[in-house]
mmCIF file with all atom_site columns, C-alpha atoms in Angstrom:
data_model
loop_
_atom_site.group_PDB
_atom_site.id
_atom_site.type_symbol
_atom_site.label_atom_id
_atom_site.label_alt_id
_atom_site.label_comp_id
_atom_site.label_asym_id
_atom_site.label_entity_id
_atom_site.label_seq_id
_atom_site.pdbx_PDB_ins_code
_atom_site.Cartn_x
_atom_site.Cartn_y
_atom_site.Cartn_z
_atom_site.occupancy
_atom_site.B_iso_or_equiv
_atom_site.pdbx_formal_charge
_atom_site.auth_seq_id
_atom_site.auth_comp_id
_atom_site.auth_asym_id
_atom_site.auth_atom_id
_atom_site.pdbx_PDB_model_num
ATOM 1   C CA . MET A 1 1   ? 115.003 80.282  102.080 1.00 30.00 ? 155 MET A CA 1
ATOM 2   C CA . ARG A 1 2   ? 112.600 78.388  104.432 1.00 36.00 ? 156 ARG A CA 1
ATOM 3   C CA . ALA A 1 3   ? 111.541 79.846  107.764 1.00 39.00 ? 157 ALA A CA 1
ATOM 4   C CA . GLU A 1 4   ? 112.442 77.187  110.307 1.00 44.00 ? 158 GLU A CA 1
ATOM 5   C CA . ALA A 1 5   ? 110.698 77.331  113.756 1.00 42.00 ? 159 ALA A CA 1
ATOM 6   C CA . LYS A 1 6   ? 110.698 74.700  116.426 1.00 42.00 ? 160 LYS A CA 1
ATOM 7   C CA . ASP A 1 7   ? 107.148 75.822  117.287 1.00 54.00 ? 161 ASP A CA 1
ATOM 8   C CA . PRO A 1 8   ? 105.040 76.229  114.236 1.00 50.00 ? 162 PRO A CA 1
ATOM 9   C CA . GLN A 1 9   ? 103.023 78.926  115.973 1.00 55.00 ? 163 GLN A CA 1
ATOM 10  C CA . GLN A 1 10  ? 106.210 81.173  115.684 1.00 65.00 ? 164 GLN A CA 1
ATOM 11  C CA . VAL A 1 11  ? 105.741 81.260  111.924 1.00 74.00 ? 165 VAL A CA 1
ATOM 12  C CA . TRP A 1 12  ? 103.425 84.193  111.426 1.00 83.00 ? 166 TRP A CA 1
ATOM 13  C CA . SER A 1 13  ? 101.952 83.807  115.014 1.00 86.00 ? 167 SER A CA 1
ATOM 14  C CA . LEU A 1 14  ? 99.205  81.494  113.877 1.00 92.00 ? 168 LEU A CA 1
ATOM 15  C CA . ALA A 1 15  ? 97.773  78.761  116.188 1.00 92.00 ? 169 ALA A CA 1
ATOM 16  C CA . GLN A 1 16  ? 98.115  75.137  115.080 1.00 93.00 ? 170 GLN A CA 1
ATOM 17  C CA . ARG A 1 17  ? 95.731  74.257  112.385 1.00 95.00 ? 171 ARG A CA 1
ATOM 18  C CA . ALA A 1 18  ? 94.686  77.913  111.881 1.00 96.00 ? 172 ALA A CA 1
ATOM 19  C CA . ARG A 1 19  ? 92.267  78.540  108.972 1.00 97.00 ? 173 ARG A CA 1
ATOM 20  C CA . VAL A 1 20  ? 93.868  80.741  106.363 1.00 97.00 ? 174 VAL A CA 1
ATOM 21  C CA . GLY A 1 21  ? 92.154  82.197  103.275 1.00 97.00 ? 175 GLY A CA 1
ATOM 22  C CA . THR A 1 22  ? 93.602  82.321  99.757  1.00 96.00 ? 176 THR A CA 1
ATOM 23  C CA . SER A 1 23  ? 92.517  81.215  96.323  1.00 92.00 ? 177 SER A CA 1
ATOM 24  C CA . SER A 1 24  ? 96.037  81.230  94.888  1.00 94.00 ? 178 SER A CA 1
ATOM 25  C CA . ALA A 1 25  ? 97.687  77.995  94.199  1.00 94.00 ? 179 ALA A CA 1
ATOM 26  C CA . ARG A 1 26  ? 101.055 79.591  94.591  1.00 96.00 ? 180 ARG A CA 1
ATOM 27  C CA . ARG A 1 27  ? 100.247 80.968  98.026  1.00 96.00 ? 181 ARG A CA 1
ATOM 28  C CA . LYS A 1 28  ? 98.596  77.746  99.125  1.00 96.00 ? 182 LYS A CA 1
ATOM 29  C CA . ALA A 1 29  ? 101.752 75.700  98.225  1.00 96.00 ? 183 ALA A CA 1
ATOM 30  C CA . GLN A 1 30  ? 104.012 78.095  100.052 1.00 96.00 ? 184 GLN A CA 1
ATOM 31  C CA . LEU A 1 31  ? 101.757 78.390  103.101 1.00 96.00 ? 185 LEU A CA 1
ATOM 32  C CA . LEU A 1 32  ? 101.647 74.632  103.425 1.00 95.00 ? 186 LEU A CA 1
ATOM 33  C CA . ASP A 1 33  ? 105.499 74.446  102.808 1.00 94.00 ? 187 ASP A CA 1
ATOM 34  C CA . PHE A 1 34  ? 106.049 76.683  105.746 1.00 93.00 ? 188 PHE A CA 1
ATOM 35  C CA . ARG A 1 35  ? 103.215 75.387  107.986 1.00 94.00 ? 189 ARG A CA 1
ATOM 36  C CA . PRO A 1 36  ? 101.965 71.916  106.894 1.00 94.00 ? 190 PRO A CA 1
ATOM 37  C CA . ASP A 1 37  ? 99.370  72.046  109.858 1.00 95.00 ? 191 ASP A CA 1
ATOM 38  C CA . LEU A 1 38  ? 97.411  75.026  108.454 1.00 96.00 ? 192 LEU A CA 1
ATOM 39  C CA . GLU A 1 39  ? 93.955  74.629  106.930 1.00 97.00 ? 193 GLU A CA 1
ATOM 40  C CA . VAL A 1 40  ? 94.088  76.633  103.688 1.00 97.00 ? 194 VAL A CA 1
ATOM 41  C CA . ILE A 1 41  ? 90.730  77.591  102.390 1.00 96.00 ? 195 ILE A CA 1
ATOM 42  C CA . ASP A 1 42  ? 89.519  79.137  99.202  1.00 96.00 ? 196 ASP A CA 1
ATOM 43  C CA . ILE A 1 43  ? 88.292  82.747  99.619  1.00 96.00 ? 197 ILE A CA 1
ATOM 44  C CA . ARG A 1 44  ? 86.358  84.723  97.131  1.00 95.00 ? 198 ARG A CA 1
ATOM 45  C CA . GLY A 1 45  ? 85.316  88.379  96.667  1.00 95.00 ? 199 GLY A CA 1
ATOM 46  C CA . ASN A 1 46  ? 87.144  91.670  96.323  1.00 95.00 ? 200 ASN A CA 1
ATOM 47  C CA . VAL A 1 47  ? 89.712  92.857  98.794  1.00 95.00 ? 201 VAL A CA 1
ATOM 48  C CA . PRO A 1 48  ? 87.167  94.660  101.145 1.00 96.00 ? 202 PRO A CA 1
ATOM 49  C CA . THR A 1 49  ? 84.899  91.646  101.000 1.00 97.00 ? 203 THR A CA 1
ATOM 50  C CA . ARG A 1 50  ? 87.806  89.253  101.966 1.00 97.00 ? 204 ARG A CA 1
ATOM 51  C CA . ILE A 1 51  ? 88.883  91.558  104.796 1.00 97.00 ? 205 ILE A CA 1
ATOM 52  C CA . GLU A 1 52  ? 85.221  91.487  106.174 1.00 97.00 ? 206 GLU A CA 1
ATOM 53  C CA . LYS A 1 53  ? 85.117  87.760  106.062 1.00 97.00 ? 207 LYS A CA 1
ATOM 54  C CA . LEU A 1 54  ? 88.380  87.712  108.168 1.00 97.00 ? 208 LEU A CA 1
ATOM 55  C CA . ARG A 1 55  ? 86.800  90.361  110.615 1.00 97.00 ? 209 ARG A CA 1
ATOM 56  C CA . ALA A 1 56  ? 83.568  88.092  110.803 1.00 97.00 ? 210 ALA A CA 1
ATOM 57  C CA . GLY A 1 57  ? 85.634  85.114  111.924 1.00 96.00 ? 211 GLY A CA 1
ATOM 58  C CA . ASN A 1 58  ? 85.341  83.000  108.881 1.00 97.00 ? 212 ASN A CA 1
ATOM 59  C CA . PHE A 1 59  ? 89.244  82.736  108.827 1.00 97.00 ? 213 PHE A CA 1
ATOM 60  C CA . ASP A 1 60  ? 91.996  83.127  111.292 1.00 97.00 ? 214 ASP A CA 1
ATOM 61  C CA . ALA A 1 61  ? 94.113  84.773  108.622 1.00 97.00 ? 215 ALA A CA 1
ATOM 62  C CA . ILE A 1 62  ? 93.918  85.709  104.929 1.00 97.00 ? 216 ILE A CA 1
ATOM 63  C CA . VAL A 1 63  ? 96.862  86.553  102.424 1.00 96.00 ? 217 VAL A CA 1
ATOM 64  C CA . LEU A 1 64  ? 96.460  89.484  100.232 1.00 93.00 ? 218 LEU A CA 1
ATOM 65  C CA . ALA A 1 65  ? 98.651  91.384  97.980  1.00 89.00 ? 219 ALA A CA 1
ATOM 66  C CA . ALA A 1 66  ? 100.362 94.388  99.626  1.00 87.00 ? 220 ALA A CA 1
ATOM 67  C CA . ALA A 1 67  ? 100.034 96.377  96.365  1.00 83.00 ? 221 ALA A CA 1
ATOM 68  C CA . GLY A 1 68  ? 96.303  96.114  96.439  1.00 85.00 ? 222 GLY A CA 1
ATOM 69  C CA . LEU A 1 69  ? 95.994  97.047  100.115 1.00 89.00 ? 223 LEU A CA 1
ATOM 70  C CA . THR A 1 70  ? 98.233  100.041 99.644  1.00 89.00 ? 224 THR A CA 1
ATOM 71  C CA . ARG A 1 71  ? 96.189  101.230 96.567  1.00 89.00 ? 225 ARG A CA 1
ATOM 72  C CA . LEU A 1 72  ? 92.893  100.964 98.384  1.00 94.00 ? 226 LEU A CA 1
ATOM 73  C CA . GLU A 1 73  ? 94.095  102.758 101.566 1.00 94.00 ? 227 GLU A CA 1
ATOM 74  C CA . LEU A 1 74  ? 91.960  100.562 103.775 1.00 92.00 ? 228 LEU A CA 1
ATOM 75  C CA . ASP A 1 75  ? 91.947  100.995 107.435 1.00 93.00 ? 229 ASP A CA 1
ATOM 76  C CA . LEU A 1 76  ? 93.498  97.796  109.020 1.00 94.00 ? 230 LEU A CA 1
ATOM 77  C CA . SER A 1 77  ? 94.322  99.258  112.374 1.00 94.00 ? 231 SER A CA 1
ATOM 78  C CA . ASP A 1 78  ? 92.156  96.512  114.113 1.00 95.00 ? 232 ASP A CA 1
ATOM 79  C CA . LEU A 1 79  ? 93.998  93.726  112.405 1.00 95.00 ? 233 LEU A CA 1
ATOM 80  C CA . HIS A 1 80  ? 97.541  92.225  113.000 1.00 93.00 ? 234 HIS A CA 1
ATOM 81  C CA . VAL A 1 81  ? 99.226  92.688  109.579 1.00 93.00 ? 235 VAL A CA 1
ATOM 82  C CA . VAL A 1 82  ? 102.353 90.723  108.853 1.00 92.00 ? 236 VAL A CA 1
ATOM 83  C CA . HIS A 1 83  ? 104.434 91.840  105.860 1.00 91.00 ? 237 HIS A CA 1
ATOM 84  C CA . LEU A 1 84  ? 105.821 88.836  103.979 1.00 92.00 ? 238 LEU A CA 1
ATOM 85  C CA . GLN A 1 85  ? 109.294 89.285  102.462 1.00 93.00 ? 239 GLN A CA 1
ATOM 86  C CA . PRO A 1 86  ? 109.249 88.446  98.651  1.00 93.00 ? 240 PRO A CA 1
ATOM 87  C CA . GLN A 1 87  ? 112.560 86.630  99.078  1.00 93.00 ? 241 GLN A CA 1
ATOM 88  C CA . GLU A 1 88  ? 110.901 84.111  101.303 1.00 93.00 ? 242 GLU A CA 1
ATOM 89  C CA . PHE A 1 89  ? 107.225 84.187  100.320 1.00 95.00 ? 243 PHE A CA 1
ATOM 90  C CA . VAL A 1 90  ? 107.735 84.508  96.711  1.00 97.00 ? 244 VAL A CA 1
ATOM 91  C CA . PRO A 1 91  ? 105.185 86.470  94.673  1.00 95.00 ? 245 PRO A CA 1
ATOM 92  C CA . ALA A 1 92  ? 103.670 85.714  91.276  1.00 94.00 ? 246 ALA A CA 1
ATOM 93  C CA . PRO A 1 93  ? 105.830 86.632  88.271  1.00 95.00 ? 247 PRO A CA 1
ATOM 94  C CA . ALA A 1 94  ? 105.529 90.508  87.681  1.00 91.00 ? 248 ALA A CA 1
ATOM 95  C CA . GLN A 1 95  ? 103.121 90.996  90.679  1.00 89.00 ? 249 GLN A CA 1
ATOM 96  C CA . GLY A 1 96  ? 102.740 94.679  91.520  1.00 81.00 ? 250 GLY A CA 1
ATOM 97  C CA . VAL A 1 97  ? 104.415 95.857  88.349  1.00 85.00 ? 251 VAL A CA 1
ATOM 98  C CA . LEU A 1 98  ? 102.392 98.258  86.096  1.00 82.00 ? 252 LEU A CA 1
ATOM 99  C CA . ALA A 1 99  ? 102.543 98.160  82.407  1.00 82.00 ? 253 ALA A CA 1
ATOM 100 C CA . TYR A 1 100 ? 101.327 100.697 79.724  1.00 83.00 ? 254 TYR A CA 1
ATOM 101 C CA . GLN A 1 101 ? 100.123 100.406 76.292  1.00 87.00 ? 255 GLN A CA 1
ATOM 102 C CA . CYS A 1 102 ? 99.416  102.964 73.553  1.00 90.00 ? 256 CYS A CA 1
ATOM 103 C CA . ALA A 1 103 ? 99.154  103.226 69.772  1.00 94.00 ? 257 ALA A CA 1
ATOM 104 C CA . ASP A 1 104 ? 102.591 103.096 67.925  1.00 92.00 ? 258 ASP A CA 1
ATOM 105 C CA . HIS A 1 105 ? 101.733 106.254 66.129  1.00 95.00 ? 259 HIS A CA 1
ATOM 106 C CA . ASP A 1 106 ? 100.926 108.308 69.302  1.00 95.00 ? 260 ASP A CA 1
ATOM 107 C CA . LEU A 1 107 ? 104.418 109.803 69.713  1.00 95.00 ? 261 LEU A CA 1
ATOM 108 C CA . ASP A 1 108 ? 103.388 112.403 72.318  1.00 95.00 ? 262 ASP A CA 1
ATOM 109 C CA . THR A 1 109 ? 101.949 109.779 74.575  1.00 94.00 ? 263 THR A CA 1
ATOM 110 C CA . ARG A 1 110 ? 104.833 107.422 73.994  1.00 92.00 ? 264 ARG A CA 1
ATOM 111 C CA . ARG A 1 111 ? 107.261 110.280 75.095  1.00 93.00 ? 265 ARG A CA 1
ATOM 112 C CA . ARG A 1 112 ? 105.278 110.961 78.287  1.00 93.00 ? 266 ARG A CA 1
ATOM 113 C CA . LEU A 1 113 ? 105.103 107.375 79.214  1.00 91.00 ? 267 LEU A CA 1
ATOM 114 C CA . ALA A 1 114 ? 108.887 106.734 78.547  1.00 89.00 ? 268 ALA A CA 1
ATOM 115 C CA . GLN A 1 115 ? 109.480 109.143 81.540  1.00 91.00 ? 269 GLN A CA 1
ATOM 116 C CA . LEU A 1 116 ? 107.807 106.522 83.679  1.00 90.00 ? 270 LEU A CA 1
ATOM 117 C CA . HIS A 1 117 ? 109.637 103.559 82.335  1.00 89.00 ? 271 HIS A CA 1
ATOM 118 C CA . SER A 1 118 ? 112.012 101.728 84.567  1.00 90.00 ? 272 SER A CA 1
ATOM 119 C CA . ALA A 1 119 ? 114.508 99.563  82.484  1.00 89.00 ? 273 ALA A CA 1
ATOM 120 C CA . ALA A 1 120 ? 115.815 97.728  85.650  1.00 90.00 ? 274 ALA A CA 1
ATOM 121 C CA . THR A 1 121 ? 112.104 96.868  86.607  1.00 91.00 ? 275 THR A CA 1
ATOM 122 C CA . ALA A 1 122 ? 111.392 95.748  82.970  1.00 92.00 ? 276 ALA A CA 1
ATOM 123 C CA . ARG A 1 123 ? 114.430 93.558  82.825  1.00 93.00 ? 277 ARG A CA 1
ATOM 124 C CA . CYS A 1 124 ? 113.457 91.713  86.096  1.00 94.00 ? 278 CYS A CA 1
ATOM 125 C CA . THR A 1 125 ? 109.846 91.442  85.045  1.00 95.00 ? 279 THR A CA 1
ATOM 126 C CA . ASN A 1 126 ? 110.896 89.782  81.884  1.00 95.00 ? 280 ASN A CA 1
ATOM 127 C CA . VAL A 1 127 ? 112.983 87.306  83.707  1.00 96.00 ? 281 VAL A CA 1
ATOM 128 C CA . GLU A 1 128 ? 110.146 86.413  85.947  1.00 96.00 ? 282 GLU A CA 1
ATOM 129 C CA . ARG A 1 129 ? 107.705 86.101  83.008  1.00 96.00 ? 283 ARG A CA 1
ATOM 130 C CA . ALA A 1 130 ? 110.238 84.121  80.999  1.00 96.00 ? 284 ALA A CA 1
ATOM 131 C CA . LEU A 1 131 ? 110.381 81.615  83.900  1.00 97.00 ? 285 LEU A CA 1
ATOM 132 C CA . LEU A 1 132 ? 106.438 81.338  83.833  1.00 96.00 ? 286 LEU A CA 1
ATOM 133 C CA . ARG A 1 133 ? 106.580 80.754  79.955  1.00 96.00 ? 287 ARG A CA 1
ATOM 134 C CA . ALA A 1 134 ? 109.323 78.191  80.382  1.00 96.00 ? 288 ALA A CA 1
ATOM 135 C CA . PHE A 1 135 ? 106.916 76.078  82.524  1.00 94.00 ? 289 PHE A CA 1
ATOM 136 C CA . ASP A 1 136 ? 103.918 76.797  80.186  1.00 91.00 ? 290 ASP A CA 1
ATOM 137 C CA . GLY A 1 137 ? 102.283 78.196  83.224  1.00 87.00 ? 291 GLY A CA 1
ATOM 138 C CA . GLY A 1 138 ? 99.504  80.532  84.051  1.00 85.00 ? 292 GLY A CA 1
ATOM 139 C CA . CYS A 1 139 ? 97.724  81.896  87.177  1.00 82.00 ? 293 CYS A CA 1
ATOM 140 C CA . HIS A 1 140 ? 96.934  78.295  88.419  1.00 88.00 ? 294 HIS A CA 1
ATOM 141 C CA . LEU A 1 141 ? 100.624 77.082  88.498  1.00 93.00 ? 295 LEU A CA 1
ATOM 142 C CA . PRO A 1 142 ? 102.127 77.084  91.951  1.00 96.00 ? 296 PRO A CA 1
ATOM 143 C CA . LEU A 1 143 ? 105.029 79.238  90.866  1.00 97.00 ? 297 LEU A CA 1
ATOM 144 C CA . GLY A 1 144 ? 106.558 82.330  92.661  1.00 97.00 ? 298 GLY A CA 1
ATOM 145 C CA . ALA A 1 145 ? 109.258 84.301  90.865  1.00 97.00 ? 299 ALA A CA 1
ATOM 146 C CA . TYR A 1 146 ? 110.998 87.431  92.175  1.00 97.00 ? 300 TYR A CA 1
ATOM 147 C CA . CYS A 1 147 ? 113.959 88.891  90.491  1.00 97.00 ? 301 CYS A CA 1
ATOM 148 C CA . GLN A 1 148 ? 115.903 92.062  91.740  1.00 95.00 ? 302 GLN A CA 1
ATOM 149 C CA . PRO A 1 149 ? 119.025 94.026  90.687  1.00 93.00 ? 303 PRO A CA 1
ATOM 150 C CA . ALA A 1 150 ? 121.707 93.439  93.167  1.00 92.00 ? 304 ALA A CA 1
ATOM 151 C CA . HIS A 1 151 ? 125.502 94.223  93.398  1.00 87.00 ? 305 HIS A CA 1
ATOM 152 C CA . GLY A 1 152 ? 125.804 94.988  89.583  1.00 90.00 ? 306 GLY A CA 1
ATOM 153 C CA . GLY A 1 153 ? 123.981 91.861  88.737  1.00 92.00 ? 307 GLY A CA 1
ATOM 154 C CA . TYR A 1 154 ? 120.681 90.152  89.524  1.00 95.00 ? 308 TYR A CA 1
ATOM 155 C CA . VAL A 1 155 ? 119.321 87.870  92.274  1.00 96.00 ? 309 VAL A CA 1
ATOM 156 C CA . PHE A 1 156 ? 116.525 85.602  91.301  1.00 97.00 ? 310 PHE A CA 1
ATOM 157 C CA . HIS A 1 157 ? 114.221 83.718  93.951  1.00 98.00 ? 311 HIS A CA 1
ATOM 158 C CA . ALA A 1 158 ? 111.707 81.055  92.904  1.00 98.00 ? 312 ALA A CA 1
ATOM 159 C CA . ALA A 1 159 ? 109.326 78.652  94.550  1.00 97.00 ? 313 ALA A CA 1
ATOM 160 C CA . TYR A 1 160 ? 107.740 75.971  92.448  1.00 97.00 ? 314 TYR A CA 1
ATOM 161 C CA . ALA A 1 161 ? 105.557 72.917  92.672  1.00 95.00 ? 315 ALA A CA 1
ATOM 162 C CA . ALA A 1 162 ? 104.425 70.973  89.545  1.00 91.00 ? 316 ALA A CA 1
ATOM 163 C CA . GLN A 1 163 ? 101.033 71.172  90.791  1.00 89.00 ? 317 GLN A CA 1
ATOM 164 C CA . LEU A 1 164 ? 99.235  71.909  94.183  1.00 89.00 ? 318 LEU A CA 1
ATOM 165 C CA . GLY A 1 165 ? 99.865  68.997  96.535  1.00 88.00 ? 319 GLY A CA 1
ATOM 166 C CA . GLU A 1 166 ? 103.158 68.186  95.125  1.00 92.00 ? 320 GLU A CA 1
ATOM 167 C CA . PRO A 1 167 ? 106.472 68.890  96.794  1.00 93.00 ? 321 PRO A CA 1
ATOM 168 C CA . LEU A 1 168 ? 107.582 72.667  96.664  1.00 96.00 ? 322 LEU A CA 1
ATOM 169 C CA . VAL A 1 169 ? 111.129 73.561  95.949  1.00 97.00 ? 323 VAL A CA 1
ATOM 170 C CA . ARG A 1 170 ? 112.839 76.822  96.386  1.00 97.00 ? 324 ARG A CA 1
ATOM 171 C CA . ARG A 1 171 ? 115.982 78.214  94.714  1.00 97.00 ? 325 ARG A CA 1
ATOM 172 C CA . ARG A 1 172 ? 117.973 81.479  94.740  1.00 97.00 ? 326 ARG A CA 1
ATOM 173 C CA . LEU A 1 173 ? 120.313 82.244  91.857  1.00 96.00 ? 327 LEU A CA 1
ATOM 174 C CA . SER A 1 174 ? 122.820 85.179  91.454  1.00 94.00 ? 328 SER A CA 1
ATOM 175 C CA . TYR A 1 175 ? 123.740 86.088  87.908  1.00 92.00 ? 329 TYR A CA 1
ATOM 176 C CA . SER A 1 176 ? 125.835 88.948  86.578  1.00 92.00 ? 330 SER A CA 1
ATOM 177 C CA . THR A 1 177 ? 123.358 89.271  83.608  1.00 90.00 ? 331 THR A CA 1
ATOM 178 C CA . PHE A 1 178 ? 119.671 88.712  83.066  1.00 88.00 ? 332 PHE A CA 1
ATOM 179 C CA . ASP A 1 179 ? 120.518 86.730  79.841  1.00 91.00 ? 333 ASP A CA 1
ATOM 180 C CA . GLY A 1 180 ? 119.784 83.050  80.530  1.00 94.00 ? 334 GLY A CA 1
ATOM 181 C CA . LEU A 1 181 ? 118.616 83.570  84.035  1.00 96.00 ? 335 LEU A CA 1
ATOM 182 C CA . ALA A 1 182 ? 115.159 82.297  83.514  1.00 96.00 ? 336 ALA A CA 1
ATOM 183 C CA . ASP A 1 183 ? 116.389 79.103  81.847  1.00 96.00 ? 337 ASP A CA 1
ATOM 184 C CA . ALA A 1 184 ? 118.943 78.551  84.552  1.00 96.00 ? 338 ALA A CA 1
ATOM 185 C CA . MET A 1 185 ? 116.263 78.864  87.096  1.00 97.00 ? 339 MET A CA 1
ATOM 186 C CA . LYS A 1 186 ? 114.036 76.384  85.316  1.00 96.00 ? 340 LYS A CA 1
ATOM 187 C CA . ASP A 1 187 ? 116.977 73.883  85.244  1.00 96.00 ? 341 ASP A CA 1
ATOM 188 C CA . ALA A 1 188 ? 117.714 74.400  88.894  1.00 96.00 ? 342 ALA A CA 1
ATOM 189 C CA . LEU A 1 189 ? 114.043 74.008  89.949  1.00 97.00 ? 343 LEU A CA 1
ATOM 190 C CA . GLU A 1 190 ? 113.598 70.737  87.868  1.00 95.00 ? 344 GLU A CA 1
ATOM 191 C CA . GLU A 1 191 ? 116.771 69.370  89.139  1.00 94.00 ? 345 GLU A CA 1
ATOM 192 C CA . ALA A 1 192 ? 115.750 69.964  92.780  1.00 94.00 ? 346 ALA A CA 1
ATOM 193 C CA . LEU A 1 193 ? 112.397 68.158  92.132  1.00 90.00 ? 347 LEU A CA 1
ATOM 194 C CA . VAL A 1 194 ? 114.080 64.852  91.126  1.00 88.00 ? 348 VAL A CA 1
ATOM 195 C CA . SER A 1 195 ? 116.906 64.987  93.687  1.00 79.00 ? 349 SER A CA 1
#
């Protein structure tokens, strides 16, 4: 889904040609897809450092993962915070999902960790990561993937560009099973790029 607005300032309440900080190719591609007028600039540093750069006026806005902001419990009351919906501004595959690892022989730890395991989250994360693998991608590939259980099946959102600066395509697929969903999404994205 693409946010359509007659006045570009209506999308995220940013002025024309606003300076937006992010270092993610995925975020850059989606920002420019929504708002081609934006000046998207690399930003470095940990989360508090990036926020201080925003407060200092180096940027009109920055894009950060909500999971990191929540974990750090930073005071953002002086800033205008816009929560982006993952179905529209598609996150990185498995973003915000925690994983655990322990030794095979440590049965006590494995039993305790099993209580934290979410099979539904694992299935969705596996679909998202399978799509990333299908494109032989890594963290520099402009690919967003967000799968969620819905109505007894799965809804899968993706945003993809072959590389930064090339056209971005978005697709949404609904499947009754997660089997084959990543391959179907890869086909749908590649078909959209050539049409």
